Tab-separated table of C-alpha atoms in Angstrom:
chain	number	residue	atom	x	y	z
L	253	GLU	CA	-12.133	11.760	12.202
L	254	TYR	CA	-12.365	11.513	16.043
L	255	ALA	CA	-16.172	11.697	15.978
L	256	GLN	CA	-16.347	9.027	13.313
L	257	GLU	CA	-13.847	6.783	15.144
L	258	LYS	CA	-15.832	7.055	18.411
L	259	LYS	CA	-19.092	6.668	16.536
L	260	LEU	CA	-20.398	9.937	17.994
L	261	VAL	CA	-21.796	10.999	14.630
L	262	LYS	CA	-23.027	9.403	11.447
L	263	LEU	CA	-21.992	11.209	8.284
L	264	ARG	CA	-23.715	10.634	5.047
L	265	HIS	CA	-20.986	12.258	2.955
L	266	ASP	CA	-18.166	9.972	1.877
L	267	PHE	CA	-15.176	11.962	2.929
L	268	ASN	CA	-12.811	8.955	2.186
L	269	GLY	CA	-14.094	9.106	-1.411
L	270	ASP	CA	-13.048	12.767	-1.581
L	271	ILE	CA	-9.604	11.891	-0.284
L	272	LEU	CA	-9.170	9.147	-2.820
L	273	SER	CA	-10.394	11.308	-5.594
L	274	ALA	CA	-7.851	13.984	-4.608
L	275	ALA	CA	-5.129	11.347	-4.726
L	276	ARG	CA	-6.194	10.180	-8.159
L	277	ASN	CA	-6.213	13.738	-9.479
L	278	MET	CA	-2.693	14.089	-8.090
L	279	ALA	CA	-1.577	10.893	-9.807
L	280	LYS	CA	-3.111	12.114	-13.069
L	281	ARG	CA	-1.146	15.312	-12.721
L	282	TYR	CA	2.120	13.395	-12.567
L	283	LYS	CA	1.152	11.154	-15.601
L	284	CYS	CA	0.844	7.875	-13.625
L	285	HIS	CA	-0.232	4.803	-15.510
L	286	GLY	CA	-4.007	4.830	-14.866
L	287	ALA	CA	-4.742	1.155	-15.398
L	288	HIS	CA	-1.764	-0.017	-13.344
L	289	ILE	CA	-2.481	2.164	-10.329
L	290	GLN	CA	-6.144	1.143	-10.388
L	291	GLU	CA	-5.061	-2.552	-10.320
L	292	VAL	CA	-2.474	-2.005	-7.609
L	293	ASP	CA	-5.149	-0.160	-5.564
L	294	ARG	CA	-7.598	-3.012	-5.960
L	295	MET	CA	-5.033	-5.720	-5.173
L	296	ALA	CA	-3.602	-3.803	-2.168
L	297	SER	CA	-7.176	-3.507	-0.772
L	298	GLU	CA	-7.848	-7.236	-1.213
L	299	LEU	CA	-4.496	-8.144	0.331
L	300	PHE	CA	-5.312	-5.900	3.279
L	301	ASP	CA	-8.630	-7.516	3.834
L	302	VAL	CA	-7.430	-11.134	3.552
L	303	THR	CA	-4.491	-10.629	5.896
L	304	LYS	CA	-6.429	-8.603	8.528
L	305	LYS	CA	-5.916	-11.094	11.385
L	306	TYR	CA	-2.139	-10.808	10.755
L	307	HIS	CA	-1.798	-7.022	10.685
L	308	GLY	CA	-4.645	-5.906	13.030
L	309	LEU	CA	-5.062	-2.583	11.268
L	310	GLY	CA	-8.295	-0.682	10.732
L	311	GLU	CA	-10.139	1.250	8.028
L	312	ARG	CA	-8.045	4.422	8.411
L	313	GLU	CA	-4.842	2.482	7.707
L	314	ARG	CA	-6.525	0.830	4.753
L	315	LEU	CA	-7.310	4.334	3.416
L	316	LEU	CA	-3.613	5.283	3.801
L	317	LEU	CA	-2.617	2.152	1.960
L	318	ARG	CA	-4.930	2.993	-0.929
L	319	ILE	CA	-3.530	6.524	-1.220
L	320	ALA	CA	-0.057	5.068	-1.257
L	321	ALA	CA	-1.087	2.604	-3.999
L	322	ILE	CA	-2.486	5.426	-6.102
L	323	LEU	CA	0.566	7.637	-5.724
L	324	HIS	CA	3.367	4.998	-5.736
L	325	ASP	CA	4.472	5.805	-9.282
L	326	CYS	CA	4.327	9.619	-9.212
L	327	GLY	CA	8.088	10.041	-8.873
L	328	LYS	CA	8.701	8.751	-12.381
L	329	PHE	CA	7.475	12.120	-13.687
L	330	ILE	CA	10.530	13.687	-12.105
L	331	SER	CA	13.191	11.041	-12.410
L	332	SER	CA	13.181	7.364	-13.455
L	333	SER	CA	16.509	6.782	-11.659
L	334	ARG	CA	15.418	8.364	-8.354
L	335	GLU	CA	11.745	7.443	-8.542
L	336	THR	CA	11.140	6.443	-4.888
L	337	GLN	CA	12.886	9.523	-3.405
L	338	SER	CA	11.060	11.775	-5.984
L	339	SER	CA	7.722	10.206	-4.986
L	340	TYR	CA	8.465	10.849	-1.335
L	341	GLN	CA	9.331	14.487	-2.056
L	342	ILE	CA	6.224	15.070	-4.196
L	343	ILE	CA	3.897	13.635	-1.545
L	344	MET	CA	5.577	15.640	1.255
L	345	ALA	CA	5.365	18.799	-0.737
L	346	THR	CA	1.683	18.386	-1.625
L	347	GLU	CA	-1.137	18.974	0.797
L	348	ILE	CA	-3.716	16.159	0.712
L	349	ILE	CA	-6.983	17.435	2.140
L	350	GLY	CA	-8.456	15.095	4.644
L	351	ILE	CA	-5.463	13.487	6.125
L	352	SER	CA	-3.064	14.822	8.835
L	353	HIS	CA	0.519	15.695	8.372
L	354	LEU	CA	1.590	12.566	10.152
L	355	GLU	CA	-0.638	10.460	7.923
L	356	ARG	CA	0.937	12.155	4.876
L	357	GLU	CA	4.359	11.229	6.250
L	358	ILE	CA	3.205	7.643	6.641
L	359	VAL	CA	2.016	7.512	3.017
L	360	ALA	CA	5.225	9.178	1.706
L	361	ASN	CA	7.411	6.617	3.608
L	362	VAL	CA	5.352	3.661	2.378
L	363	VAL	CA	5.812	4.904	-1.169
L	364	ARG	CA	9.499	5.600	-0.580
L	365	TYR	CA	10.155	1.980	0.528
L	366	CYS	CA	7.964	0.362	-2.124
L	367	ASN	CA	10.928	-0.162	-4.399
L	368	GLN	CA	13.909	0.061	-2.053
L	369	GLU	CA	15.222	-1.893	0.846
L	370	PHE	CA	13.263	-1.041	4.048
L	371	ALA	CA	15.345	0.639	6.683
L	372	TYR	CA	13.777	0.457	10.194
L	373	ASN	CA	16.108	3.282	11.369
L	374	GLY	CA	15.712	5.350	8.228
L	375	VAL	CA	12.024	6.262	8.392
L	376	ASN	CA	11.630	10.003	8.112
L	377	LEU	CA	9.174	11.583	10.646
L	378	GLU	CA	8.875	15.379	11.163
L	379	SER	CA	5.694	15.235	13.320
L	380	ASP	CA	5.853	15.789	17.005
L	381	LEU	CA	4.576	12.371	18.143
L	382	SER	CA	4.077	13.539	21.768
L	383	GLN	CA	0.642	14.925	20.806
L	384	TYR	CA	-0.360	11.354	19.962
L	385	GLU	CA	0.803	9.603	23.181
L	386	GLY	CA	-2.764	8.804	24.149
L	387	ARG	CA	-3.162	6.812	21.009
L	388	GLY	CA	0.089	4.907	21.369
L	389	LEU	CA	1.749	6.383	18.328
L	390	THR	CA	5.319	6.176	19.289
L	391	LYS	CA	8.171	6.267	16.679
L	392	ARG	CA	8.502	2.501	16.862
L	393	ALA	CA	4.718	1.966	16.400
L	394	VAL	CA	4.588	4.247	13.341
L	395	THR	CA	7.640	2.621	11.922
L	396	ILE	CA	5.965	-0.881	12.248
L	397	LEU	CA	2.761	0.497	10.697
L	398	ILE	CA	4.802	1.803	7.726
L	399	ALA	CA	6.525	-1.648	7.386
L	400	LYS	CA	3.197	-3.456	7.290
L	401	LEU	CA	1.699	-1.147	4.675
L	402	THR	CA	4.923	-1.252	2.626
L	403	ALA	CA	4.889	-5.127	2.613
L	404	ILE	CA	1.286	-5.106	1.314
L	405	LEU	CA	2.028	-2.376	-1.342
L	406	ARG	CA	5.127	-4.080	-2.595
L	407	LEU	CA	3.247	-7.381	-3.054
L	408	ALA	CA	0.361	-5.621	-4.848
L	409	ASN	CA	2.748	-3.831	-7.135
L	410	ASP	CA	4.559	-7.089	-7.947
L	411	MET	CA	1.286	-8.754	-8.754
L	412	ASP	CA	0.991	-6.339	-11.685
L	413	ARG	CA	4.716	-6.133	-12.499
L	414	SER	CA	4.027	-6.352	-16.308
L	415	HIS	CA	1.290	-3.590	-16.136
L	416	ASP	CA	-1.034	-5.978	-18.103
L	417	ASN	CA	-3.506	-6.807	-15.315
L	418	LYS	CA	-2.627	-10.527	-15.758
L	419	LEU	CA	-3.719	-11.439	-12.224
L	420	ALA	CA	-7.022	-9.587	-12.308
L	421	GLY	CA	-9.679	-11.916	-10.824
L	422	CYS	CA	-7.171	-13.977	-8.852
L	423	ARG	CA	-8.205	-15.610	-5.654
L	424	LEU	CA	-6.408	-15.012	-2.338
L	425	ASN	CA	-6.363	-17.570	0.413
L	426	VAL	CA	-4.171	-18.025	3.588
L	427	LYS	CA	-3.316	-21.635	4.251
L	428	GLU	CA	-0.518	-23.328	6.181
L	429	ASN	CA	1.570	-20.131	6.591
L	430	GLN	CA	1.227	-19.298	2.934
L	431	LEU	CA	-0.757	-16.619	1.175
L	432	ILE	CA	-1.882	-18.573	-1.906
L	433	ILE	CA	-2.459	-16.351	-4.985
L	434	THR	CA	-4.382	-18.501	-7.500
L	435	THR	CA	-4.945	-17.331	-11.075
L	436	ASP	CA	-6.655	-18.818	-14.136
L	437	TYR	CA	-4.725	-16.701	-16.471
L	438	ASP	CA	-3.352	-18.989	-19.153
L	439	GLY	CA	-0.626	-16.756	-20.430
L	440	ASP	CA	2.994	-16.167	-19.298
L	441	VAL	CA	3.142	-15.062	-15.679
L	442	THR	CA	6.852	-15.581	-15.216
L	443	LEU	CA	7.607	-11.878	-14.516
L	444	GLU	CA	4.845	-11.735	-11.855
L	445	ALA	CA	5.998	-15.057	-10.247
L	446	MET	CA	9.656	-13.958	-10.108
L	447	SER	CA	8.713	-10.567	-8.614
L	448	ILE	CA	6.462	-12.160	-5.964
L	449	GLU	CA	9.166	-14.637	-5.079
L	450	SER	CA	11.861	-12.022	-4.821
L	451	LYS	CA	9.761	-9.779	-2.498
L	452	GLY	CA	8.383	-12.656	-0.514
L	453	ASP	CA	11.019	-12.510	2.231
L	454	PHE	CA	10.011	-9.071	3.481
L	455	PHE	CA	6.275	-9.974	3.433
L	456	GLU	CA	7.017	-13.122	5.381
L	457	GLU	CA	9.230	-11.171	7.877
L	458	ILE	CA	6.401	-8.823	8.573
L	459	PHE	CA	3.375	-11.141	8.634
L	460	GLY	CA	4.774	-14.583	9.079
L	461	ILE	CA	3.148	-15.883	5.887
L	462	ARG	CA	4.759	-16.287	2.493
L	463	PRO	CA	3.056	-15.298	-0.772
L	464	VAL	CA	2.987	-18.075	-3.389
L	465	LEU	CA	1.635	-17.657	-6.972
L	466	LYS	CA	-0.212	-20.725	-8.373
L	467	GLN	CA	-1.426	-20.804	-11.923
L	468	LYS	CA	-4.279	-23.082	-12.897
L	469	LYS	CA	-3.836	-24.307	-16.430
L	470	ARG	CA	-7.010	-24.609	-18.466
L	471	VAL	CA	-7.715	-28.002	-20.001
């Protein structure tokens, strides 16, 4: 990871692909809805890319977001009433080859707060952050990173709230402090619109732009 980050070596093997494949196998083990997590993964990636100037994160953080998107529903296998806490416990109890313990903690916390109120003072971190001082990874910095990834994952999840991929092919554009989500889907998107509106406050709090769903009616 260090050598790749500093561009000291060029690796032909796609290690990120291996990590994502391991996450998908883990999701499959816990009976996650395949089509839904695939759509959330895709949307989260697109949201990350279109808001890059607002979050300032890099490819490694994008990878952690994708892992969280793939695993965000795994807790339902254990308990539907304590889904987020179960998801957190599953991720923390499972070694994911290719990411560090701290990165696994970040993923677990992002998933934990996907469907519950974000608590800035409630982020669980077991790692000794002193070893990361040179990289500026303080408790506050890691908490802010988790908040950013959580805001993106929440919105991606809300965009497929019905699990019917209604917003597949939608267009994303940032304009006048709004993240415009434009869809040509001509069916009912009330559930998605209400979910996006209800979670818009946190996204706006983190990035300063508000997500708005616009449906273009076909003539």
